[in-house]
């Protein structure tokens, strides 16, 4: 039986939409399949804004991928005629020897990124909405800003379709298997054959790659927007920002005139099932963010304007998992661990290259490192 498609992409969120675009742009006959309706916000990529930054505290080896992502976002903007990336600079606040500042500084120095260290007194003068400790410093990252995730995904989908990709929505995948030299993907609507497969199913990845399931866990996350009680102009002029506290990091964005100041805490550890996730924010969700605002950004602690629930899929070490599936013509990207959207343009391109050549992901992102790692409890 002949193959109908050169490639099937399962999951058309941040990374899948980008992979479909890059595969189709290379001239391949592509089918993209998504379990939910087009434009849904039931995965990990809603919320109107996502930070993009290059002085990356998580690991200096992400920086080359980030540089590629930045350029690819700009190229997608030109091709789609859509505004996707707003450069504001980024401000990272905390102890000088803490994970955030020290890690960001290491990445900036290793890769020659434009940056500035700012003492606590100067932070207060330039960004008076912050209450910072006297021994803190700020690292100002010039090449940082925010992406519009819903518009970015739709832009990738539109351009994928422009290059000939067939896109199917509301079609959950039941299974996939190797079929001859290719793959067979089965949904409730039937089977699809292809020479290669790209798996980007987000929080549902464990069902498609059971061998990976023991290392992944899904975490519920809640995003809030608040109306400042004063000095809206100062909030308008903020860069994107991350603040390291002893228990976790908090992050936020400049004032959105329509919705207010967006802020959230990173990794509260609320484990969840993606099918039964509580989709409405609770009073406890709000209070733990307001407690932080009262301490660090009291003028932002006004009326709640908006709240949205999303989720992360986490790996044991907080790094992505991008690799080839053993003994199958398939590649996958998973476990973005709460910091993956900014990479989507570049990861989509990487997956397209990996699916069509012998190329591999950077070594620190490959699945082999998980052998011996602590499985999720």
C-alpha positions as a Markdown table, in Angstrom:
| # | Residue | x | y | z |
|---|---|---|---|---|
| 1 | Unk | 0.0 | 0.0 | 0.0 |
| 2 | Unk | 1.5 | 3.4 | -0.9 |
| 3 | Unk | 2.2 | 6.0 | 1.7 |
| 4 | Unk | -0.3 | 8.9 | 1.5 |
| 5 | Unk | 1.9 | 11.4 | 3.3 |
| 6 | Unk | 5.6 | 12.1 | 3.7 |
| 7 | Unk | 5.1 | 13.1 | 7.3 |
| 8 | Unk | 2.4 | 13.2 | 10.0 |
| 9 | Unk | 2.6 | 15.6 | 12.9 |
| 10 | Unk | 0.5 | 14.6 | 15.9 |
| 11 | Unk | -0.3 | 17.7 | 18.1 |
| 12 | Unk | -0.6 | 21.1 | 16.5 |
| 13 | Unk | 0.2 | 23.3 | 19.5 |
| 14 | Unk | 3.4 | 25.4 | 19.8 |
| 15 | Unk | 5.9 | 22.9 | 18.5 |
| 16 | Unk | 3.7 | 20.8 | 16.3 |
| 17 | Unk | 2.3 | 23.8 | 14.3 |
| 18 | Unk | 5.9 | 24.9 | 13.8 |
| 19 | Unk | 7.0 | 21.4 | 12.7 |
| 20 | Unk | 4.2 | 21.2 | 10.2 |
| 21 | Unk | 5.1 | 24.5 | 8.8 |
| 22 | Unk | 8.8 | 23.7 | 8.4 |
| 23 | Unk | 8.1 | 20.3 | 6.9 |
| 24 | Unk | 5.6 | 21.7 | 4.4 |
| 25 | Unk | 7.9 | 24.5 | 3.5 |
| 26 | Unk | 10.6 | 21.9 | 2.6 |
| 27 | Unk | 8.1 | 20.5 | 0.0 |
| 28 | Unk | 6.9 | 17.5 | 2.0 |
| 29 | Unk | 3.3 | 16.3 | 1.8 |
| 30 | Unk | 2.3 | 16.8 | 5.5 |
| 31 | Unk | -0.7 | 15.9 | 7.6 |
| 32 | Unk | -1.1 | 17.6 | 10.9 |
| 33 | Unk | -3.6 | 16.2 | 13.4 |
| 34 | Unk | -4.9 | 17.9 | 16.6 |
| 35 | Unk | -7.1 | 16.3 | 19.3 |
| 36 | Unk | -8.9 | 19.6 | 20.0 |
| 37 | Unk | -10.6 | 22.3 | 18.0 |
| 38 | Unk | -8.5 | 24.9 | 16.2 |
| 39 | Unk | -7.6 | 27.8 | 18.4 |
| 40 | Unk | -8.2 | 25.9 | 21.7 |
| 41 | Unk | -6.6 | 26.9 | 24.9 |
| 42 | Unk | -6.7 | 23.5 | 26.6 |
| 43 | Unk | -2.9 | 22.8 | 26.4 |
| 44 | Unk | 0.2 | 24.7 | 27.5 |
| 45 | Unk | 0.3 | 27.6 | 25.1 |
| 46 | Unk | -2.5 | 30.0 | 25.9 |
| 47 | Unk | -2.4 | 33.1 | 28.0 |
| 48 | Unk | -1.8 | 36.0 | 25.5 |
| 49 | Unk | 1.9 | 36.4 | 26.2 |
| 50 | Unk | 5.0 | 34.3 | 26.7 |
| 51 | Unk | 8.5 | 35.5 | 27.6 |
| 52 | Unk | 11.4 | 35.2 | 25.2 |
| 53 | Unk | 14.9 | 35.8 | 26.5 |
| 54 | Unk | 18.5 | 35.0 | 25.5 |
| 55 | Unk | 20.5 | 35.3 | 28.7 |
| 56 | Unk | 19.2 | 31.9 | 29.8 |
| 57 | Unk | 19.8 | 30.9 | 33.4 |
| 58 | Unk | 18.6 | 27.4 | 32.8 |
| 59 | Unk | 21.6 | 26.3 | 30.7 |
| 60 | Unk | 24.0 | 28.2 | 28.5 |
| 61 | Unk | 23.6 | 25.6 | 25.8 |
| 62 | Unk | 20.1 | 26.8 | 25.1 |
| 63 | Unk | 21.4 | 30.1 | 23.7 |
| 64 | Unk | 22.2 | 28.9 | 20.2 |
| 65 | Unk | 18.7 | 27.5 | 19.9 |
| 66 | Unk | 17.3 | 30.7 | 21.3 |
| 67 | Unk | 19.2 | 32.8 | 18.7 |
| 68 | Unk | 17.7 | 30.7 | 16.0 |
| 69 | Unk | 14.3 | 30.9 | 17.5 |
| 70 | Unk | 14.4 | 34.7 | 17.6 |
| 71 | Unk | 15.4 | 35.0 | 14.0 |
| 72 | Unk | 12.7 | 32.4 | 12.9 |
| 73 | Unk | 10.0 | 34.3 | 14.8 |
| 74 | Unk | 11.0 | 37.5 | 12.9 |
| 75 | Unk | 10.9 | 35.5 | 9.6 |
| 76 | Unk | 7.5 | 34.2 | 10.5 |
| 77 | Unk | 6.3 | 37.7 | 11.2 |
| 78 | Unk | 7.4 | 38.8 | 7.8 |
| 79 | Unk | 5.9 | 35.9 | 6.0 |
| 80 | Unk | 2.6 | 35.9 | 7.9 |
| 81 | Unk | 2.4 | 39.8 | 8.2 |
| 82 | Unk | 1.5 | 39.3 | 11.8 |
| 83 | Unk | 3.1 | 40.9 | 14.9 |
| 84 | Unk | 4.3 | 38.1 | 17.1 |
| 85 | Unk | 7.4 | 39.3 | 19.1 |
| 86 | Unk | 7.6 | 42.5 | 21.1 |
| 87 | Unk | 11.1 | 43.4 | 22.3 |
| 88 | Unk | 11.0 | 45.0 | 25.8 |
| 89 | Unk | 14.3 | 43.8 | 27.3 |
| 90 | Unk | 14.3 | 41.5 | 30.3 |
| 91 | Unk | 15.0 | 42.2 | 34.0 |
| 92 | Unk | 16.1 | 39.3 | 36.3 |
| 93 | Unk | 16.1 | 40.1 | 40.0 |
| 94 | Unk | 17.5 | 38.3 | 43.0 |
| 95 | Unk | 20.7 | 37.4 | 44.9 |
| 96 | Unk | 23.8 | 37.9 | 42.8 |
| 97 | Unk | 24.9 | 34.3 | 43.4 |
| 98 | Unk | 21.4 | 32.9 | 43.0 |
| 99 | Unk | 20.4 | 30.6 | 40.2 |
| 100 | Unk | 18.6 | 33.3 | 38.2 |
| 101 | Unk | 21.1 | 36.1 | 38.1 |
| 102 | Unk | 24.3 | 34.0 | 38.2 |
| 103 | Unk | 22.9 | 31.6 | 35.5 |
| 104 | Unk | 21.7 | 34.5 | 33.3 |
| 105 | Unk | 25.1 | 36.2 | 33.7 |
| 106 | Unk | 27.0 | 33.0 | 32.8 |
| 107 | Unk | 25.0 | 32.6 | 29.6 |
| 108 | Unk | 25.4 | 36.3 | 28.7 |
| 109 | Unk | 29.1 | 36.1 | 29.1 |
| 110 | Unk | 29.6 | 32.8 | 27.4 |
| 111 | Unk | 27.7 | 33.9 | 24.3 |
| 112 | Unk | 28.6 | 37.6 | 24.2 |
| 113 | Unk | 25.0 | 38.8 | 24.8 |
| 114 | Unk | 24.3 | 42.4 | 25.6 |
| 115 | Unk | 23.5 | 42.8 | 29.3 |
| 116 | Unk | 23.9 | 45.1 | 32.3 |
| 117 | Unk | 24.2 | 44.4 | 36.0 |
| 118 | Unk | 22.1 | 46.9 | 38.0 |
| 119 | Unk | 22.5 | 47.5 | 41.8 |
| 120 | Unk | 19.5 | 47.4 | 44.1 |
| 121 | Unk | 19.3 | 51.2 | 44.5 |
| 122 | Unk | 19.4 | 51.7 | 40.7 |
| 123 | Unk | 16.7 | 49.1 | 40.3 |
| 124 | Unk | 14.5 | 51.1 | 42.6 |
| 125 | Unk | 15.2 | 54.3 | 40.7 |
| 126 | Unk | 14.6 | 52.9 | 37.2 |
| 127 | Unk | 11.7 | 50.6 | 38.0 |
| 128 | Unk | 10.1 | 52.0 | 41.1 |
| 129 | Unk | 7.2 | 49.5 | 41.1 |
| 130 | Unk | 9.6 | 46.8 | 42.5 |
| 131 | Unk | 10.4 | 46.3 | 46.2 |
| 132 | Unk | 13.9 | 44.6 | 46.2 |
| 133 | Unk | 16.3 | 43.5 | 48.9 |
| 134 | Unk | 19.4 | 45.7 | 49.5 |
| 135 | Unk | 21.8 | 42.9 | 48.6 |
| 136 | Unk | 19.9 | 42.0 | 45.4 |
| 137 | Unk | 21.0 | 42.9 | 41.9 |
| 138 | Unk | 19.3 | 43.0 | 38.5 |
| 139 | Unk | 20.5 | 41.6 | 35.3 |
| 140 | Unk | 19.1 | 43.6 | 32.3 |
| 141 | Unk | 19.0 | 41.4 | 29.2 |
| 142 | Unk | 18.7 | 43.5 | 26.0 |
| 143 | Unk | 17.4 | 40.8 | 23.7 |
| 144 | Unk | 14.2 | 39.8 | 25.5 |
| 145 | Unk | 10.5 | 40.5 | 25.2 |
| 146 | Unk | 7.3 | 38.6 | 24.8 |
| 147 | Unk | 5.5 | 36.5 | 22.2 |
| 148 | Unk | 1.8 | 36.3 | 21.5 |
| 149 | Unk | 1.3 | 32.5 | 21.7 |
| 150 | Unk | -2.2 | 32.2 | 20.2 |
| 151 | Unk | -1.3 | 34.4 | 17.2 |
| 152 | Unk | 2.1 | 32.6 | 16.8 |
| 153 | Unk | 0.5 | 29.1 | 16.6 |
| 154 | Unk | -2.1 | 30.3 | 14.2 |
| 155 | Unk | 0.6 | 32.0 | 12.0 |
| 156 | Unk | 2.4 | 28.7 | 11.8 |
| 157 | Unk | -0.8 | 26.8 | 10.9 |
| 158 | Unk | -1.7 | 29.3 | 8.2 |
| 159 | Unk | 1.7 | 29.2 | 6.7 |
| 160 | Unk | 1.8 | 25.4 | 6.9 |
| 161 | Unk | -1.5 | 25.3 | 5.0 |
| 162 | Unk | -0.1 | 27.8 | 2.5 |
| 163 | Unk | 2.7 | 25.3 | 1.7 |
| 164 | Unk | 0.2 | 22.5 | 1.3 |
| 165 | Unk | -0.1 | 20.8 | 4.7 |
| 166 | Unk | -3.5 | 19.2 | 5.4 |
| 167 | Unk | -4.6 | 20.1 | 9.0 |
| 168 | Unk | -7.2 | 18.1 | 10.9 |
| 169 | Unk | -8.7 | 19.1 | 14.2 |
| 170 | Unk | -11.0 | 17.5 | 16.8 |
| 171 | Unk | -9.3 | 14.2 | 16.0 |
| 172 | Unk | -7.7 | 12.4 | 19.0 |
| 173 | Unk | -5.1 | 9.8 | 18.1 |
| 174 | Unk | -5.8 | 6.4 | 19.5 |
| 175 | Unk | -2.5 | 4.7 | 18.6 |
| 176 | Unk | 0.4 | 4.6 | 16.2 |
| 177 | Unk | 2.7 | 1.8 | 15.1 |
| 178 | Unk | 5.5 | 1.1 | 12.7 |
| 179 | Unk | 4.2 | 0.0 | 9.3 |
| 180 | Unk | 6.7 | -1.3 | 6.9 |
| 181 | Unk | 9.3 | 1.3 | 6.5 |
| 182 | Unk | 6.9 | 4.0 | 7.7 |
| 183 | Unk | 4.2 | 4.5 | 10.3 |
| 184 | Unk | 0.4 | 4.0 | 10.7 |
| 185 | Unk | -1.4 | 6.5 | 12.8 |
| 186 | Unk | -5.0 | 5.5 | 14.0 |
| 187 | Unk | -7.7 | 7.9 | 15.1 |
| 188 | Unk | -11.4 | 7.5 | 15.6 |
| 189 | Unk | -11.7 | 8.6 | 12.0 |
| 190 | Unk | -9.5 | 5.9 | 10.6 |
| 191 | Unk | -5.9 | 5.2 | 9.8 |
| 192 | Unk | -3.3 | 7.4 | 8.1 |
| 193 | Unk | 0.0 | 6.2 | 6.6 |
| 194 | Unk | 3.2 | 8.2 | 6.3 |
| 195 | Unk | 7.0 | 7.7 | 5.8 |
| 196 | Unk | 7.8 | 9.5 | 9.0 |
| 197 | Unk | 6.1 | 10.8 | 12.2 |
| 198 | Unk | 6.5 | 13.8 | 14.5 |
| 199 | Unk | 5.0 | 13.6 | 18.0 |
| 200 | Unk | 4.3 | 16.9 | 19.7 |
| 201 | Unk | 1.4 | 16.0 | 21.9 |
| 202 | Unk | 2.2 | 18.0 | 24.9 |
| 203 | Unk | 0.6 | 16.8 | 28.2 |
| 204 | Unk | -0.7 | 13.8 | 26.3 |
| 205 | Unk | 2.7 | 12.6 | 25.1 |
| 206 | Unk | 2.9 | 9.8 | 27.7 |
| 207 | Unk | 0.0 | 8.0 | 25.9 |
| 208 | Unk | 1.9 | 8.0 | 22.6 |
| 209 | Unk | 5.3 | 7.1 | 24.1 |
| 210 | Unk | 4.7 | 4.9 | 27.1 |
| 211 | Unk | 8.4 | 4.3 | 27.7 |
| 212 | Unk | 8.8 | 8.0 | 28.3 |
| 213 | Unk | 5.8 | 8.2 | 30.7 |
| 214 | Unk | 7.6 | 7.2 | 33.8 |
| 215 | Unk | 9.8 | 10.4 | 33.6 |
| 216 | Unk | 7.1 | 13.0 | 32.9 |
| 217 | Unk | 4.5 | 14.7 | 35.0 |
| 218 | Unk | 1.9 | 17.3 | 34.3 |
| 219 | Unk | 1.6 | 20.4 | 36.5 |
| 220 | Unk | -1.3 | 22.8 | 36.6 |
| 221 | Unk | -0.4 | 26.5 | 36.4 |
| 222 | Unk | -2.6 | 29.6 | 36.8 |
| 223 | Unk | -1.9 | 33.0 | 35.2 |
| 224 | Unk | -3.3 | 36.3 | 36.6 |
| 225 | Unk | -3.8 | 39.8 | 35.4 |
| 226 | Unk | -4.3 | 42.6 | 37.9 |
| 227 | Unk | -5.2 | 46.3 | 37.6 |
| 228 | Unk | -2.5 | 48.6 | 39.1 |
| 229 | Unk | -3.7 | 50.7 | 42.0 |
| 230 | Unk | -1.5 | 53.6 | 40.8 |
| 231 | Unk | 1.3 | 54.6 | 38.4 |
| 232 | Unk | 0.0 | 52.8 | 35.3 |
| 233 | Unk | 2.7 | 54.5 | 33.2 |
| 234 | Unk | 5.5 | 52.9 | 35.2 |
| 235 | Unk | 4.0 | 49.5 | 34.6 |
| 236 | Unk | 3.7 | 50.2 | 30.9 |
| 237 | Unk | 7.4 | 50.9 | 30.7 |
| 238 | Unk | 8.5 | 47.7 | 32.4 |
| 239 | Unk | 10.6 | 45.0 | 30.7 |
| 240 | Unk | 9.5 | 41.4 | 31.0 |
| 241 | Unk | 10.8 | 40.3 | 34.4 |
| 242 | Unk | 11.7 | 37.3 | 36.6 |
| 243 | Unk | 12.2 | 37.5 | 40.3 |
| 244 | Unk | 13.9 | 34.8 | 42.4 |
| 245 | Unk | 12.5 | 34.1 | 45.8 |
| 246 | Unk | 13.8 | 31.4 | 48.2 |
| 247 | Unk | 10.8 | 29.1 | 47.4 |
| 248 | Unk | 10.3 | 29.8 | 43.6 |
| 249 | Unk | 10.5 | 32.3 | 40.9 |
| 250 | Unk | 7.7 | 34.7 | 39.9 |
| 251 | Unk | 7.5 | 36.4 | 36.5 |
| 252 | Unk | 5.5 | 39.0 | 34.7 |
| 253 | Unk | 5.0 | 41.4 | 31.8 |
| 254 | Unk | 4.5 | 45.1 | 31.1 |
| 255 | Unk | 1.0 | 46.5 | 31.5 |
| 256 | Unk | -1.5 | 45.2 | 28.9 |
| 257 | Unk | -3.9 | 48.2 | 28.5 |
| 258 | Unk | -6.9 | 45.8 | 28.1 |
| 259 | Unk | -6.2 | 43.2 | 30.7 |
| 260 | Unk | -3.7 | 44.7 | 33.3 |
| 261 | Unk | -0.4 | 43.4 | 34.7 |
| 262 | Unk | 0.1 | 39.7 | 34.0 |
| 263 | Unk | 2.0 | 37.8 | 36.8 |
| 264 | Unk | 2.5 | 34.2 | 37.8 |
| 265 | Unk | 4.5 | 32.0 | 40.0 |
| 266 | Unk | 6.7 | 29.2 | 38.6 |
| 267 | Unk | 6.2 | 25.6 | 39.7 |
| 268 | Unk | 3.9 | 25.5 | 42.6 |
| 269 | Unk | 3.9 | 21.7 | 42.1 |
| 270 | Unk | 0.2 | 21.2 | 41.5 |
| 271 | Unk | 0.1 | 17.8 | 39.8 |
| 272 | Unk | -2.8 | 17.2 | 37.4 |
| 273 | Unk | -4.3 | 14.9 | 34.8 |
| 274 | Unk | -4.7 | 16.8 | 31.5 |
| 275 | Unk | -8.1 | 15.4 | 31.0 |
| 276 | Unk | -9.5 | 16.4 | 34.4 |
| 277 | Unk | -7.6 | 19.5 | 35.1 |
| 278 | Unk | -9.4 | 22.1 | 37.2 |
| 279 | Unk | -9.9 | 24.9 | 34.6 |
| 280 | Unk | -11.1 | 27.6 | 36.9 |
| 281 | Unk | -8.7 | 29.5 | 39.3 |
| 282 | Unk | -9.4 | 29.1 | 43.0 |
| 283 | Unk | -9.1 | 31.6 | 45.8 |
| 284 | Unk | -6.0 | 29.8 | 46.9 |
| 285 | Unk | -4.5 | 30.1 | 43.4 |
| 286 | Unk | -5.0 | 33.8 | 43.6 |
| 287 | Unk | -3.9 | 34.4 | 47.1 |
| 288 | Unk | -0.5 | 32.9 | 46.7 |
| 289 | Unk | 0.2 | 35.2 | 43.8 |
| 290 | Unk | -1.3 | 38.2 | 45.7 |
| 291 | Unk | 0.9 | 37.4 | 48.7 |
| 292 | Unk | 3.9 | 37.8 | 46.5 |
| 293 | Unk | 2.6 | 41.0 | 44.8 |
| 294 | Unk | 2.0 | 42.6 | 48.3 |
| 295 | Unk | 5.7 | 42.0 | 49.0 |
| 296 | Unk | 7.4 | 42.8 | 45.8 |
| 297 | Unk | 5.0 | 44.8 | 43.5 |
| 298 | Unk | 2.3 | 46.3 | 45.9 |
| 299 | Unk | 1.0 | 48.8 | 43.3 |
| 300 | Unk | 0.1 | 45.8 | 41.0 |
| 301 | Unk | -2.1 | 44.2 | 43.7 |
| 302 | Unk | -5.4 | 45.7 | 42.5 |
| 303 | Unk | -8.5 | 44.3 | 41.0 |
| 304 | Unk | -8.2 | 41.0 | 39.2 |
| 305 | Unk | -9.0 | 41.5 | 35.5 |
| 306 | Unk | -8.3 | 38.1 | 34.1 |
| 307 | Unk | -7.2 | 34.6 | 35.0 |
| 308 | Unk | -6.3 | 31.6 | 32.9 |
| 309 | Unk | -5.3 | 28.0 | 33.7 |
| 310 | Unk | -2.7 | 26.1 | 31.6 |
| 311 | Unk | -0.3 | 23.3 | 32.4 |
| 312 | Unk | 3.3 | 22.3 | 32.1 |
| 313 | Unk | 4.7 | 18.9 | 31.3 |
| 314 | Unk | 7.9 | 18.5 | 33.4 |
| 315 | Unk | 11.0 | 16.3 | 33.1 |
| 316 | Unk | 13.2 | 15.2 | 36.0 |
| 317 | Unk | 15.9 | 17.8 | 35.3 |
| 318 | Unk | 13.6 | 20.6 | 33.9 |
| 319 | Unk | 15.1 | 20.3 | 30.4 |
| 320 | Unk | 13.3 | 19.4 | 27.2 |
| 321 | Unk | 13.3 | 15.9 | 25.8 |
| 322 | Unk | 13.8 | 15.9 | 22.0 |
| 323 | Unk | 14.9 | 12.7 | 20.2 |
| 324 | Unk | 14.3 | 10.0 | 17.7 |
| 325 | Unk | 12.0 | 7.1 | 18.7 |
| 326 | Unk | 14.1 | 3.9 | 18.8 |
| 327 | Unk | 13.4 | 1.5 | 15.9 |
| 328 | Unk | 10.8 | 3.8 | 14.2 |
| 329 | Unk | 10.9 | 6.6 | 11.6 |
| 330 | Unk | 9.6 | 9.0 | 14.3 |
| 331 | Unk | 10.9 | 12.0 | 16.3 |
| 332 | Unk | 9.4 | 13.8 | 19.2 |
| 333 | Unk | 9.6 | 16.9 | 21.5 |
| 334 | Unk | 8.2 | 16.9 | 25.0 |
| 335 | Unk | 8.5 | 18.1 | 28.6 |
| 336 | Unk | 9.1 | 21.8 | 28.0 |
| 337 | Unk | 8.9 | 22.2 | 31.8 |
| 338 | Unk | 7.3 | 25.6 | 31.8 |
| 339 | Unk | 9.9 | 27.4 | 29.6 |
| 340 | Unk | 9.4 | 26.0 | 26.2 |
| 341 | Unk | 7.1 | 28.3 | 24.1 |
| 342 | Unk | 9.9 | 30.7 | 23.2 |
| 343 | Unk | 11.7 | 27.9 | 21.4 |
| 344 | Unk | 8.8 | 26.7 | 19.3 |
| 345 | Unk | 9.9 | 28.2 | 16.0 |
| 346 | Unk | 13.4 | 26.7 | 16.3 |
| 347 | Unk | 12.2 | 23.3 | 17.7 |
| 348 | Unk | 9.8 | 23.0 | 14.9 |
| 349 | Unk | 12.6 | 23.5 | 12.4 |
| 350 | Unk | 14.8 | 21.1 | 14.4 |
| 351 | Unk | 12.1 | 18.4 | 14.3 |
| 352 | Unk | 11.7 | 18.9 | 10.6 |
| 353 | Unk | 15.5 | 18.5 | 10.1 |
| 354 | Unk | 15.6 | 15.4 | 12.4 |
| 355 | Unk | 12.7 | 13.8 | 10.6 |
| 356 | Unk | 14.3 | 14.1 | 7.2 |
| 357 | Unk | 18.1 | 13.8 | 7.9 |
| 358 | Unk | 20.3 | 11.9 | 10.4 |
| 359 | Unk | 20.6 | 15.1 | 12.5 |
| 360 | Unk | 20.1 | 14.8 | 16.3 |
| 361 | Unk | 19.0 | 17.2 | 19.0 |
| 362 | Unk | 21.7 | 18.9 | 21.3 |
| 363 | Unk | 23.1 | 16.2 | 23.5 |
| 364 | Unk | 21.7 | 17.7 | 26.8 |
| 365 | Unk | 18.2 | 17.4 | 25.4 |
| 366 | Unk | 18.2 | 13.8 | 24.2 |
| 367 | Unk | 16.2 | 11.1 | 26.0 |
| 368 | Unk | 19.2 | 9.0 | 26.8 |
| 369 | Unk | 20.1 | 11.2 | 29.7 |
| 370 | Unk | 17.0 | 10.1 | 31.5 |
| 371 | Unk | 18.3 | 6.6 | 32.0 |
| 372 | Unk | 18.8 | 6.2 | 35.7 |
| 373 | Unk | 17.0 | 9.5 | 36.4 |
| 374 | Unk | 14.4 | 9.5 | 39.1 |
| 375 | Unk | 11.1 | 8.6 | 37.7 |
| 376 | Unk | 8.1 | 10.7 | 38.6 |
| 377 | Unk | 6.5 | 9.7 | 41.9 |
